[in-house]
XYZ file of C-alpha atoms in Angstrom:
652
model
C -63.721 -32.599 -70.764
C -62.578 -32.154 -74.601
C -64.229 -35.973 -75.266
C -67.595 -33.992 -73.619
C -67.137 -31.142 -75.760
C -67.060 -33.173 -79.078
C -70.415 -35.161 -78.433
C -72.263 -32.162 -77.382
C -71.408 -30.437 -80.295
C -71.891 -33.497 -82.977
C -74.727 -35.233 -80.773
C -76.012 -35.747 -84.383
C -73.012 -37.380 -86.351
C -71.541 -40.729 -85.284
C -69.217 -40.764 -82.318
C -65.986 -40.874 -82.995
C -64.149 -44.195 -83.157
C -61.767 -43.407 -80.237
C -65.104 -43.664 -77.962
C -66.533 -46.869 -79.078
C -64.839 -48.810 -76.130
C -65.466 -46.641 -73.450
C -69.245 -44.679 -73.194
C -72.094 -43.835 -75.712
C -73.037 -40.461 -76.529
C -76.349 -40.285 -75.086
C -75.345 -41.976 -72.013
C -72.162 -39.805 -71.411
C -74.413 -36.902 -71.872
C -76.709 -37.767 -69.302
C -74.234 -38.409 -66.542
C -72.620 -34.806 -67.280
C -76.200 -32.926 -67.234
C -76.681 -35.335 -63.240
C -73.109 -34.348 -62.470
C -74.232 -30.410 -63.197
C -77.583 -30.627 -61.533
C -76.032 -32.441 -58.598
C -73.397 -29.716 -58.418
C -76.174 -26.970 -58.647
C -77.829 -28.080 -55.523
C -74.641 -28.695 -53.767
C -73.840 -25.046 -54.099
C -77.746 -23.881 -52.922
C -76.745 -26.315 -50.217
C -73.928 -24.477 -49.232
C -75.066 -20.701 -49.571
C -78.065 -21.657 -47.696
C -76.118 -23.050 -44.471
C -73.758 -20.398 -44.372
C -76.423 -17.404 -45.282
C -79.973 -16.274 -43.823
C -81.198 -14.469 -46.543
C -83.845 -13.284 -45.084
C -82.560 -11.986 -42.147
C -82.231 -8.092 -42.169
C -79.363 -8.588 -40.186
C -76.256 -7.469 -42.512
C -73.566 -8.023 -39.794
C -74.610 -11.427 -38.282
C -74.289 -12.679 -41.678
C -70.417 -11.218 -41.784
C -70.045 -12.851 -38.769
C -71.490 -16.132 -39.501
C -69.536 -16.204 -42.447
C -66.432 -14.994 -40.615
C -67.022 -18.183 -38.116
C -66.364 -20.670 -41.283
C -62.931 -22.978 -41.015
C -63.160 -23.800 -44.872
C -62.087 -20.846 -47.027
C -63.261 -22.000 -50.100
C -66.903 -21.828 -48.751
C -65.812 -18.593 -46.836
C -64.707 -17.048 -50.194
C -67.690 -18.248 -52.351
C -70.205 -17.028 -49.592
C -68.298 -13.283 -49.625
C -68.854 -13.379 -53.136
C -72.363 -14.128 -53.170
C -73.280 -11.371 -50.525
C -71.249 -8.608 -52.415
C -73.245 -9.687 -55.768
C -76.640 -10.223 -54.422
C -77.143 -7.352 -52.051
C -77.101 -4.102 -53.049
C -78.233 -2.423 -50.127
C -74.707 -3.096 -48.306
C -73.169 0.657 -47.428
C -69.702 1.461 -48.147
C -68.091 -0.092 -44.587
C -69.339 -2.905 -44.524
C -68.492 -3.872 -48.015
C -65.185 -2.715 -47.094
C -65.319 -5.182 -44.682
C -65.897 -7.993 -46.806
C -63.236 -7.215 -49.059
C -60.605 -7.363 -46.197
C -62.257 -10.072 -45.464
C -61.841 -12.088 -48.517
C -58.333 -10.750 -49.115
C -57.332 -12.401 -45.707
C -59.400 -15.575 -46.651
C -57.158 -15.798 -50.020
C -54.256 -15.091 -47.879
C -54.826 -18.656 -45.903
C -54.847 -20.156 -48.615
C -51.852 -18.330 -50.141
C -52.905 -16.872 -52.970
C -51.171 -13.482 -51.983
C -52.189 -11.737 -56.279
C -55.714 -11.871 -54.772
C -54.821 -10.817 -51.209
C -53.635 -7.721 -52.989
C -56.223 -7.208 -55.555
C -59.062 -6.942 -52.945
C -57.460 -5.054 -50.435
C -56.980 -2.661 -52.951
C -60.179 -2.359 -53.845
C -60.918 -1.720 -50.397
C -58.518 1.219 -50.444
C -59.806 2.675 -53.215
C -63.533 2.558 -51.850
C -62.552 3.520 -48.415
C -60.612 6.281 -49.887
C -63.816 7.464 -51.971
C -66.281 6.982 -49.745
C -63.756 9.443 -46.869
C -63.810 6.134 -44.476
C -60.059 7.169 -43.385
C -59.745 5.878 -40.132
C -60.170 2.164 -41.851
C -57.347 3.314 -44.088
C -54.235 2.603 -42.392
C -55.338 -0.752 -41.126
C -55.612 -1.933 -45.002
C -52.540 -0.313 -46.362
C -51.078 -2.512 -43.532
C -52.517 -5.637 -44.793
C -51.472 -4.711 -47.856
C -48.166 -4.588 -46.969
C -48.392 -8.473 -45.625
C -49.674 -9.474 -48.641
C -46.994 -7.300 -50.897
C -44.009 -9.011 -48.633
C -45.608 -12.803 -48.845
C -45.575 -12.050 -52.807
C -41.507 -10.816 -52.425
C -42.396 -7.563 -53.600
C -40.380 -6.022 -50.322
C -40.308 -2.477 -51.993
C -43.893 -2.380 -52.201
C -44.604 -4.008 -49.019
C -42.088 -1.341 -46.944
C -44.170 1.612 -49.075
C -47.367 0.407 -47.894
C -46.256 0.131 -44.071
C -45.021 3.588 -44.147
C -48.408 4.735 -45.799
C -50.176 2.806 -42.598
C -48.192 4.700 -40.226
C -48.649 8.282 -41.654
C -52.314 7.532 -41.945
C -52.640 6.331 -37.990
C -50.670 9.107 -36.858
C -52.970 11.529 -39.404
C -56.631 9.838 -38.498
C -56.139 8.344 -35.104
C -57.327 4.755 -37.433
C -58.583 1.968 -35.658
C -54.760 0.378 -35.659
C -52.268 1.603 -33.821
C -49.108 3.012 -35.585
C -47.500 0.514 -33.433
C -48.328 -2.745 -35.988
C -47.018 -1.165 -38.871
C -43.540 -0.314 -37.355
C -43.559 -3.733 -36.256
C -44.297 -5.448 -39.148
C -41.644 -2.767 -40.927
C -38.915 -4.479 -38.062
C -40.009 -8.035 -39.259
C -39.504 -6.988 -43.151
C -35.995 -5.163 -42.499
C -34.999 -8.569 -40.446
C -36.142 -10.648 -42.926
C -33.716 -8.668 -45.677
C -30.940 -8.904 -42.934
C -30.791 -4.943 -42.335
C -30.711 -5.294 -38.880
C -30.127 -1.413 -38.107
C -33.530 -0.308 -39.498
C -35.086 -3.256 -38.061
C -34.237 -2.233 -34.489
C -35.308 1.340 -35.311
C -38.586 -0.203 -36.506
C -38.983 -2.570 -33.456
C -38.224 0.932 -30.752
C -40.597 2.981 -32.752
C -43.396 0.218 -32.063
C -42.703 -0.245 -28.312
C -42.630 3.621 -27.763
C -46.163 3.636 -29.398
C -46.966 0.034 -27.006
C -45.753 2.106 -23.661
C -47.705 5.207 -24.968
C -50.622 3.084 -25.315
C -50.312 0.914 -23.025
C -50.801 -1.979 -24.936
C -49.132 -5.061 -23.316
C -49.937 -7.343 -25.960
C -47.768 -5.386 -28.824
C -45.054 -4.825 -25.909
C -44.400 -7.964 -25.547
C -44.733 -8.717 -29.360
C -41.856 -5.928 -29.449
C -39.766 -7.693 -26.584
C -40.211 -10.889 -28.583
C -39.058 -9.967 -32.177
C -36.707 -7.786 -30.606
C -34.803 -10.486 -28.557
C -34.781 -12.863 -31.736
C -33.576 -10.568 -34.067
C -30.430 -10.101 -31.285
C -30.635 -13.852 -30.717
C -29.545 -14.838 -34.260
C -26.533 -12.522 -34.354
C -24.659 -14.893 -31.689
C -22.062 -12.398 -30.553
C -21.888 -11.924 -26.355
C -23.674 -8.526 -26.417
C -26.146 -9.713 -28.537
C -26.992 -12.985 -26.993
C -27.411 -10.726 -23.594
C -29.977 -8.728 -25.013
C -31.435 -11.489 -26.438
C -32.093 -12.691 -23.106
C -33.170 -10.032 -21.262
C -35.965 -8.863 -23.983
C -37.061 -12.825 -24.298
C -37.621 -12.582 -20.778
C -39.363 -9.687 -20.688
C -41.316 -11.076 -23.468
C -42.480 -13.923 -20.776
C -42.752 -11.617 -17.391
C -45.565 -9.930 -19.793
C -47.101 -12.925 -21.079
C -47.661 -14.522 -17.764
C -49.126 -11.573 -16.216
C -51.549 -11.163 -19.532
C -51.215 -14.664 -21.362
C -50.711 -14.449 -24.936
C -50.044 -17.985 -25.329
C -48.652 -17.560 -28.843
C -45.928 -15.168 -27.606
C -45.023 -17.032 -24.601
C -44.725 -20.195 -26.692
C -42.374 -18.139 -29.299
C -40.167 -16.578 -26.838
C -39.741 -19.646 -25.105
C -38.729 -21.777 -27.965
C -36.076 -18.751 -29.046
C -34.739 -18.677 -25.418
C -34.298 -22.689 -25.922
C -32.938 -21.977 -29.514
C -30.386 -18.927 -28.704
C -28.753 -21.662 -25.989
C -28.461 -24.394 -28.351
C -26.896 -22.389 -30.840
C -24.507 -20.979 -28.276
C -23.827 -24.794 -27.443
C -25.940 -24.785 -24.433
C -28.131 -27.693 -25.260
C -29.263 -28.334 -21.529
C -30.046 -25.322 -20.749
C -32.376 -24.910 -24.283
C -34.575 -28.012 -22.906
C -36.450 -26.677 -19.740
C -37.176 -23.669 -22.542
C -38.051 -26.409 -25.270
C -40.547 -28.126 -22.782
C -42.231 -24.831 -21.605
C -42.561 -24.148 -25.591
C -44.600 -27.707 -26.116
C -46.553 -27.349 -23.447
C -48.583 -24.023 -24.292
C -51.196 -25.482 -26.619
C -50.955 -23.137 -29.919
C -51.335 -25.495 -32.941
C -49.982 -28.887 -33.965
C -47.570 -27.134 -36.167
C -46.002 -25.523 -32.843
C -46.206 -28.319 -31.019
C -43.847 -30.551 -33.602
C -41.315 -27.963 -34.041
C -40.478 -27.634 -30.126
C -40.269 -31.599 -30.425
C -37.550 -31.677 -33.134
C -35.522 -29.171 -31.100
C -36.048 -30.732 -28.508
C -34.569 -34.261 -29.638
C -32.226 -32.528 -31.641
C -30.675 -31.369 -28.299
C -31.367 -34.762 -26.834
C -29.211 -35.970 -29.413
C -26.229 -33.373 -28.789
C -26.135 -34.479 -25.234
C -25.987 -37.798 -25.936
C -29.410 -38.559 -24.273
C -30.602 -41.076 -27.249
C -33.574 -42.591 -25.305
C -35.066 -38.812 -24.446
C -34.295 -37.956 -27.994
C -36.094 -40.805 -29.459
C -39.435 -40.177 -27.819
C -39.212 -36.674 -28.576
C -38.722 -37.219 -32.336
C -40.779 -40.426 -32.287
C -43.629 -37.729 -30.648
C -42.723 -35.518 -33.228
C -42.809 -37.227 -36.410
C -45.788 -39.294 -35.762
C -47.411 -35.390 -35.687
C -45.908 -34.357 -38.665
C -46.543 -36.977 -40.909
C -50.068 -36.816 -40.427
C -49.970 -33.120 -41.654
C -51.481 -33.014 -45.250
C -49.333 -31.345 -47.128
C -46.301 -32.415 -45.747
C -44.399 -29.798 -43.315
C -41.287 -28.526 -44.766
C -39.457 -29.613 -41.047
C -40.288 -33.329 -41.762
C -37.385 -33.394 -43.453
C -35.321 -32.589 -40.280
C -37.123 -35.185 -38.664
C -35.760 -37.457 -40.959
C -32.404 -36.425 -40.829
C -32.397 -36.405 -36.991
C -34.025 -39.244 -37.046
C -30.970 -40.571 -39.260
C -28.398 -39.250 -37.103
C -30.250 -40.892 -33.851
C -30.072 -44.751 -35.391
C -26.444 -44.184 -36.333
C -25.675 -42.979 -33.150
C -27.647 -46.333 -31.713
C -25.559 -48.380 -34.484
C -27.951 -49.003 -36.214
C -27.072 -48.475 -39.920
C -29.859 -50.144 -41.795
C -32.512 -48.612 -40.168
C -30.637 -45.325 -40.220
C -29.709 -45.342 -44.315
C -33.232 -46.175 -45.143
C -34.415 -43.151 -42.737
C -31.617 -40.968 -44.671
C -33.413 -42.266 -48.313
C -36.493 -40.160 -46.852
C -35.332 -37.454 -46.117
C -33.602 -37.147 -49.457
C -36.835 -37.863 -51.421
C -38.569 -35.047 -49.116
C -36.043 -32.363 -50.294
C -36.475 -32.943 -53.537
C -39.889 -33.185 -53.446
C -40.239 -30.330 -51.113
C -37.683 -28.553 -54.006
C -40.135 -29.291 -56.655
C -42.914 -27.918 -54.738
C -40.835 -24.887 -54.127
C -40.164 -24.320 -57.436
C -43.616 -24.795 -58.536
C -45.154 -22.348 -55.710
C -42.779 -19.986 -57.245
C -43.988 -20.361 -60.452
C -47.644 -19.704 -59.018
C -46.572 -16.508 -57.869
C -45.029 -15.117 -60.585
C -47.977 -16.105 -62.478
C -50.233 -14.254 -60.057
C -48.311 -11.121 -60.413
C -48.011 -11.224 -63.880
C -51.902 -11.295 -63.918
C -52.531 -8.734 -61.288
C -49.830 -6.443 -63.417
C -51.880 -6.865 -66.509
C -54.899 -5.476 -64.053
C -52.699 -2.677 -62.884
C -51.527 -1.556 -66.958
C -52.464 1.523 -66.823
C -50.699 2.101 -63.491
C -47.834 0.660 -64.939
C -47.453 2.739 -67.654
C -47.309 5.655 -65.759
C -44.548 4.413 -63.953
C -42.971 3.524 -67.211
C -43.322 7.070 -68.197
C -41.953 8.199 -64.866
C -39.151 5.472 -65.256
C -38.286 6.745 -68.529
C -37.981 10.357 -67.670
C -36.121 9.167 -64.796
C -33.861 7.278 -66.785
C -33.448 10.144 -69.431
C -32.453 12.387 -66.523
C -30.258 9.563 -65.259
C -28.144 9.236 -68.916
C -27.855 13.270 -68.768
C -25.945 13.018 -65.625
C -23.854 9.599 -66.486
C -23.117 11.847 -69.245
C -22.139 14.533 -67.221
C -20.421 12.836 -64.838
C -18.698 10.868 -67.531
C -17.123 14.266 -69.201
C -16.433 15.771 -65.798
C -14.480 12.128 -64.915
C -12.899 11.950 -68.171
C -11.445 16.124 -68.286
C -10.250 15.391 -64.619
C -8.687 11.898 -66.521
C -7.107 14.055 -69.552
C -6.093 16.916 -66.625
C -4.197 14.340 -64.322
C -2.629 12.761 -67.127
C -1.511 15.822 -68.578
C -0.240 17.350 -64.920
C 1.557 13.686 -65.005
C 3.188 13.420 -68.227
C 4.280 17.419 -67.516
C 6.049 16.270 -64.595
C 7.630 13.523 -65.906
C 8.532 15.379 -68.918
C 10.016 17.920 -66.186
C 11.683 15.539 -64.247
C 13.493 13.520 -67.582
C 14.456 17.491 -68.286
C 15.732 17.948 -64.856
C 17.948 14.852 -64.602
C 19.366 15.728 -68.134
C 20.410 18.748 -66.679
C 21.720 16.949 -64.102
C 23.594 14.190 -65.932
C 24.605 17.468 -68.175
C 25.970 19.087 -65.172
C 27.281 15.918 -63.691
C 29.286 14.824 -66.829
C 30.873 18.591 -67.221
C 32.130 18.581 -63.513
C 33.424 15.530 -64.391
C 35.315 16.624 -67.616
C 36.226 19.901 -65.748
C 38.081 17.482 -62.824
C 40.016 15.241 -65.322
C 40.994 18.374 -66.810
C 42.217 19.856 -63.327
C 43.128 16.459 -62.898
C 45.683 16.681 -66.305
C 47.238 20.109 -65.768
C 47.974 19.630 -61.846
C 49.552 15.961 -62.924
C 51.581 17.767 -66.039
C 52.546 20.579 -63.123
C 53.879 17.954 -60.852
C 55.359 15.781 -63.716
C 57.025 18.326 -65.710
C 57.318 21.088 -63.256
C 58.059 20.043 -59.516
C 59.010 16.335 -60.821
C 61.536 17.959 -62.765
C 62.707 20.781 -60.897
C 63.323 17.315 -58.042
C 65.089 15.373 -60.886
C 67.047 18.436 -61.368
C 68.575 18.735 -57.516
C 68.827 15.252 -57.632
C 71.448 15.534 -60.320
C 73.374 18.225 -58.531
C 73.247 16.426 -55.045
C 74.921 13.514 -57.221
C 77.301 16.021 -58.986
C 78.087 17.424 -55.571
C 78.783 14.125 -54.372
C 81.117 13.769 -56.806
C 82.796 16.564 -56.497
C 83.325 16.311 -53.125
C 83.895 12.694 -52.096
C 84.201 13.464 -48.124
C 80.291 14.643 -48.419
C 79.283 11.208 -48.979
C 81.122 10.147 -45.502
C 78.439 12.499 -44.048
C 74.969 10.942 -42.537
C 73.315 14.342 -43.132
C 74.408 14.264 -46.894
C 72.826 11.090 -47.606
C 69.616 11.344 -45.370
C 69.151 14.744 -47.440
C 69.606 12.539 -50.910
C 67.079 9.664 -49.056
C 63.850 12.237 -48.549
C 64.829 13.757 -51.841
C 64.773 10.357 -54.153
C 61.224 9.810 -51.887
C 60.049 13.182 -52.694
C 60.722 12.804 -56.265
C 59.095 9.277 -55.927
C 56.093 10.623 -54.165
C 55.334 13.643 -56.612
C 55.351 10.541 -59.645
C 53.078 8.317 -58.068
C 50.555 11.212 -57.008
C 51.050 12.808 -60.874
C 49.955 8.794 -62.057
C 46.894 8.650 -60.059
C 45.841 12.149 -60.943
C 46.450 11.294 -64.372
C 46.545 7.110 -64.947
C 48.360 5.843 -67.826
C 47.875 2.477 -67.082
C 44.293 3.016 -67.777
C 44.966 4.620 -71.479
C 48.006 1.978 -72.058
C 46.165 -1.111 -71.042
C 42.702 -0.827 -70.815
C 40.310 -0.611 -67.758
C 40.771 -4.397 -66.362
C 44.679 -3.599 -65.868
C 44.740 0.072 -64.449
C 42.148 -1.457 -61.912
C 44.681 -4.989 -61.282
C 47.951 -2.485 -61.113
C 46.137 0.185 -58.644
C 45.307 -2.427 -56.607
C 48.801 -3.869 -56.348
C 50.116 -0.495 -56.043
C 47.899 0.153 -53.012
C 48.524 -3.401 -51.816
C 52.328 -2.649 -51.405
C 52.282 0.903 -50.060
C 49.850 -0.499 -47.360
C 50.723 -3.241 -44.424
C 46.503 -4.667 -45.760
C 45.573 -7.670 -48.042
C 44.573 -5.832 -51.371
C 43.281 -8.737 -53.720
C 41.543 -8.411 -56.922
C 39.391 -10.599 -59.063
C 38.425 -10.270 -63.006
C 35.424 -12.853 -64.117
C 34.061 -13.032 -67.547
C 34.495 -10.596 -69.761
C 34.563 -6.888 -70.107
C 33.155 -5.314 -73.320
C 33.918 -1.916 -74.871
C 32.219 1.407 -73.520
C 34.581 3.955 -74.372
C 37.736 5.767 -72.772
C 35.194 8.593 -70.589
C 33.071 5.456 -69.281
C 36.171 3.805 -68.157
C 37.625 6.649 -66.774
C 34.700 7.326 -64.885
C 34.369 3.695 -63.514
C 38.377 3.853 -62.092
C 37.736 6.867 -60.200
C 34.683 5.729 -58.710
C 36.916 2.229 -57.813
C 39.640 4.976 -57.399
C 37.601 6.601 -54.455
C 35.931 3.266 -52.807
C 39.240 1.628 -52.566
C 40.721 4.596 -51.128
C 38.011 4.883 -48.336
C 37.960 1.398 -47.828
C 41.678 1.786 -46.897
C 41.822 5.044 -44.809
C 38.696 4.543 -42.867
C 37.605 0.853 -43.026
C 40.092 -0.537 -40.366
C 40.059 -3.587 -42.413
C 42.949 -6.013 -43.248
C 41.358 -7.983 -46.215
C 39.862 -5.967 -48.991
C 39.037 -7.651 -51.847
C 37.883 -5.720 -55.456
C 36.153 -7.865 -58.153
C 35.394 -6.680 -61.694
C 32.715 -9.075 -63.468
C 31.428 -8.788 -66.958
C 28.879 -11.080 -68.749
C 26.310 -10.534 -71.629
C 25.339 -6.734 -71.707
C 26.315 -6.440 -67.927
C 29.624 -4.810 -66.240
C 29.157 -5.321 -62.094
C 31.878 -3.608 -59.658
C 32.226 -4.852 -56.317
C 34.420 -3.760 -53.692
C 34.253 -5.720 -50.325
C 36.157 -5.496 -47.211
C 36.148 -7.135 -43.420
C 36.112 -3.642 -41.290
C 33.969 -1.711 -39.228
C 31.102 -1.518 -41.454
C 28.803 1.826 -40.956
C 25.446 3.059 -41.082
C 24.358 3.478 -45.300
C 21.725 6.111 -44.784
C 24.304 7.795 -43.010
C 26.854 6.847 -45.582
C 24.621 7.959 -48.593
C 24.184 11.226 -47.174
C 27.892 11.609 -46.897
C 29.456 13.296 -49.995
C 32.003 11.202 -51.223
C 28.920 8.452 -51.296
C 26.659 10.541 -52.785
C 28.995 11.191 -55.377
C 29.678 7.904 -56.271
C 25.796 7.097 -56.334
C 24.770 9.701 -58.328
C 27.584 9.521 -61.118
C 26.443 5.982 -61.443
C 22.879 6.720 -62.033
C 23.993 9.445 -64.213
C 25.691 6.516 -66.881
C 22.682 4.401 -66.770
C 23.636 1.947 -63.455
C 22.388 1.610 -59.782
C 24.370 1.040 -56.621
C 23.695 -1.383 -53.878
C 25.922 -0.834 -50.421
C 24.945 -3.837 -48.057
C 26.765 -2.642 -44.577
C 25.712 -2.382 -40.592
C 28.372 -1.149 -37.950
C 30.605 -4.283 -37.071
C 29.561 -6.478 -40.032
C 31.930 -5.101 -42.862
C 31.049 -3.495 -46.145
C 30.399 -4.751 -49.749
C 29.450 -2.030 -52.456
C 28.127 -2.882 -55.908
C 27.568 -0.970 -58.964
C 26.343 -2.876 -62.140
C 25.709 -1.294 -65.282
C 25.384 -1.967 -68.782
C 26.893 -1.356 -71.747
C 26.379 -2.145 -75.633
């Protein structure tokens, strides 16, 4: 066309030399003015088959143009009318316009669907033609969900429904809900869509229309029929069934075909693939369309194939694909054919034959992909166009957007300061209460370490009292006893004498050895590791048990309160472990490596019940002074299985 171009605008100069070798300008001219006039009178042609002009007639022409299969013609034909007669009145043009808009929709061009069905709206609107509203804002919303635009499409329905229930239009409030059900399924929001689908059969059993009854029992039972959960698949089957008690009362082949081949479809999936046949069969034998007759077929063989039925699944895919491949374009389910088709050779062993079967259905996806991707391409293309129609419209609801967003940003902003004052308050409330609870165990470790001074203090005067005081006031009468003996040499003949002299050397012995636990000087002569070793040996021999202990590593420096505080606490557990145990091996290991002291004190008794333990005071005590010098406590016991109590710590 650009070659044409350049010789009809420089029919005067020389052609260029890229045309030498192929046709001279005069003669290249001539065939384009024949191919021009030949189109001319191909087009009278056609408007003069489809169109009497002469006849006065307005609606036989509709309807003779209504009766064409081609839409091209269709469409040009529509145009024609709605440019060359003026006298058409505001319904029938109208009329057209739906018309056309469905015309476009065969051939799926959904931009121009929508651009004359709104014209329609906007002339049926004017002209006060309102009971032919709600049937095109219905249409509308077809066209706005084939485009994707399901926002649009679900506003539209709703307008079709308030506008039959306002006019009493010539469609029933019962499509729109229906096609709503079909949108909400299609977007997997199955809730709505079964609200949608009872709304339209209330209005079909108000109306008594069986047709969009059985429409509803149809959708209905499919939309339960892919959710493949035992409820569902029961409802599935009574509302398919339903769907075919009404269609062979009333016919509706199309809806008996489709509830058949769903029946047939909901049993294979449920892994039922003899009983889907008989339902498969009925499905291909209701004459709808070719299209419904191959897609029966490849179920059909696919279900063949799962029952291992290879000759009834060959002719049923050989019936099939010889269908489908005659389709121009190709069906997107030839590609299932092919893979089927695949899986039946294998299962024949028949590799070859099923490989090269494989290679086509490969090439058909991607080709099919490609033609995908281009078709979406088309579309956005025709919205973008019917968008730049609709600018002034779209503005507005920029505007509206904006202020919308503006109000939006005011209340992130909002929100945002109410979010972040909680924030600041919570964080506040919690660093308060951990400021009050580091205050609180302070006091606590305050209190703690001051009843613990106080105690060594008791501790010191009652062991100077016993020590100085009753220890010597016994040393004392011991010496006179002995001076007495002396004296009197007969006295130490006498039993009584020397049984009085016995319990007074083990009083004497006894008030020593309590003054030297209440006050250890093993612990300031030698250090922590000895007290601990000569406790233990002193407790080993005034007891019939096995008293061992154990010193691994090494044990740093922390100071003469820290020790102290750590022999009382293996003071106390050794003591327990002797009195109330009823153990006979009791073993106490003191461990020290890196920054880490770790007490453990372990014996083979009668074990006892720790939350019980912890709540007891002695326990507690331990426990808490612990914690108080920076360590933790870990008592692993149960009645009958012993005890072993560890405190670690560390120190610098």
């Amino acid at each position: 066309m650009d070659t044409a171009n350049r010789y009809l605008c420089c029919s005067c100069n020389q052609p260029p030399d890229q045309a030498k070798d192929h046709l001279k300008p005069l003669t290249y001219y001539c065939l384009l003015q024949m191919k021009t006039v030949i189109s001319l009178l191909f087009l009278l042609l056609l408007i003069q088959q489809p169109l009497a002009w002469s006849q006065p007639d307005i609606a036989l022409q509709v309807a003779r143009i209504d009766s064409m299969s081609d839409n091209d013609k269709a469409i040009l034909s529509y145009q024609l009318m709605l440019r060359e007669r003026s006298d058409l009145d505001a319904k029938t043009r109208i009329k057209i316009l739906n018309h056309m808009g469905q015309r476009y929709f065969g051939k799926g061009d959904n931009g121009a669907l929508i651009r004359y069905l709104d014209q329609a709206c906007k002339l049926a609107i004017k002209a006060g033609l309102n009971r032919e509203v709600s049937a095109l804002y219905n249409n509308l919303g077809i066209g706005y969900q084939s485009a994707g635009l399901y926002d649009s499409s679900l506003w539209y329905y709703q307008r079709s429904v308030a506008a039959a229930t306002k006019y009493g239009t010539t469609i029933s409030a019962a499509k729109p809900w229906l096609n709503m059900g079909l949108l909400y399924n299609r977007l997997k929001r199955y809730a709505p869509a079964i609200g949608a689908y009872n709304k339209a059969h209330m209005i079909a059993v108000a109306q008594k229309d069986t047709a969009m009854l059985a429409a509803c029992y149809l959708n209905l039972g499919a939309l339960y029929a892919g959710r493949y959960t035992p409820d569902s698949l029961g409802k599935a089957k009574l509302l398919l069934e339903e769907a075919l008690q009404l269609t062979r009362r009333q016919g509706y082949d199309d809806i008996k075909h489709k509830a058949n081949y769903s029946l047939g479809l909901m049993m294979e999936n449920n892994g039922r693939p003899s009983e889907a046949v008989p339902y498969y069969e009925a499905a291909r034998n209701i004459p709808i369309s070719e299209y419904d007759d191959c897609i029966p077929l490849l179920s059909l063989g696919h279900a063949y194939l799962k029952m291992g039925q290879l000759r009834k699944a060959q002719r049923a895919l050989d019936s099939g694909l010889a269908k489908a491949r005659r389709m121009v374009p190709a069906p997107d389910y030839l590609c299932d054919f092919y893979l089927y088709y695949a899986q039946l050779l294998r299962a024949q062993k028949k590799p070859e034959q099923a490989a090269a079967f494989y290679e086509q259905y490969i090439d058909l996806s991607d080709s099919l992909r490609g033609a995908q991707t281009q078709a979406r391409i088309d579309r956005l293309q025709r919205e973008y166009e019917s968008e730049k129609r609709d600018n002034e419209l779209v503005k507005k609801e920029l505007v509206i957007s904006r202020q919308q967003a503006a109000l939006q940003r005011k209340n992130m902003i909002v929100c945002a300061i109410i979010i972040l004052g909680a924030t600041a308050i919570a964080l506040m409330a919690w660093y308060g209460r951990g400021r009050r609870r580091k205050q609180r165990l302070q006091q606590e470790k305050a209190v703690w370490v001051a009843t613990f001074e106080g105690e060594e203090r008791e501790r010191q005067r009652i062991s100077r009292e016993l020590h100085d005081g009753i220890g010597g006031a016994l040393s004392n009468a011991r010496r006179w006893f002995a001076t007495i003996g002396s004296e009197h040499p007969h006295l130490l003949r006498e039993s009584d004498y020397g049984q009085a002299l016995d319990l007074l050397d083990g009083t004497l012995a006894d008030v020593r050895q309590t003054a030297h636990r209440l006050m250890p000087q093993w612990l300031l002569k030698h250090g922590l590791v000895k007290a601990v070793e000569l406790y233990c040996l002193q407790a080993r021999r005034a007891t019939s048990k096995n008293i061992s202990f154990e010193y691994l590593g090494y044990v740093g420096e922390m100071g003469h309160r820290l020790h102290l505080m750590l022999y009382r606490c293996i003071q106390e557990l050794l003591e327990n472990a002797v009195r109330h145990s009823g153990a006979s091996i009791i073993l106490v290991q003191l461990s020290g490596h890196d920054d880490l002291l770790q007490v453990t004190v372990e014996d083979n008794g009668n074990g006892f019940d720790a939350s019980a333990a912890e709540a007891g005071i002695g326990m507690a005590h331990i426990t808490r002074g612990i914690e108080h010098i920076g360590g933790k406590v870990d008592i692993r016991t149960a009645p009958g299985k012993g005890t072993s109590i560890t405190f670690e710590l560390k120190y610098a």
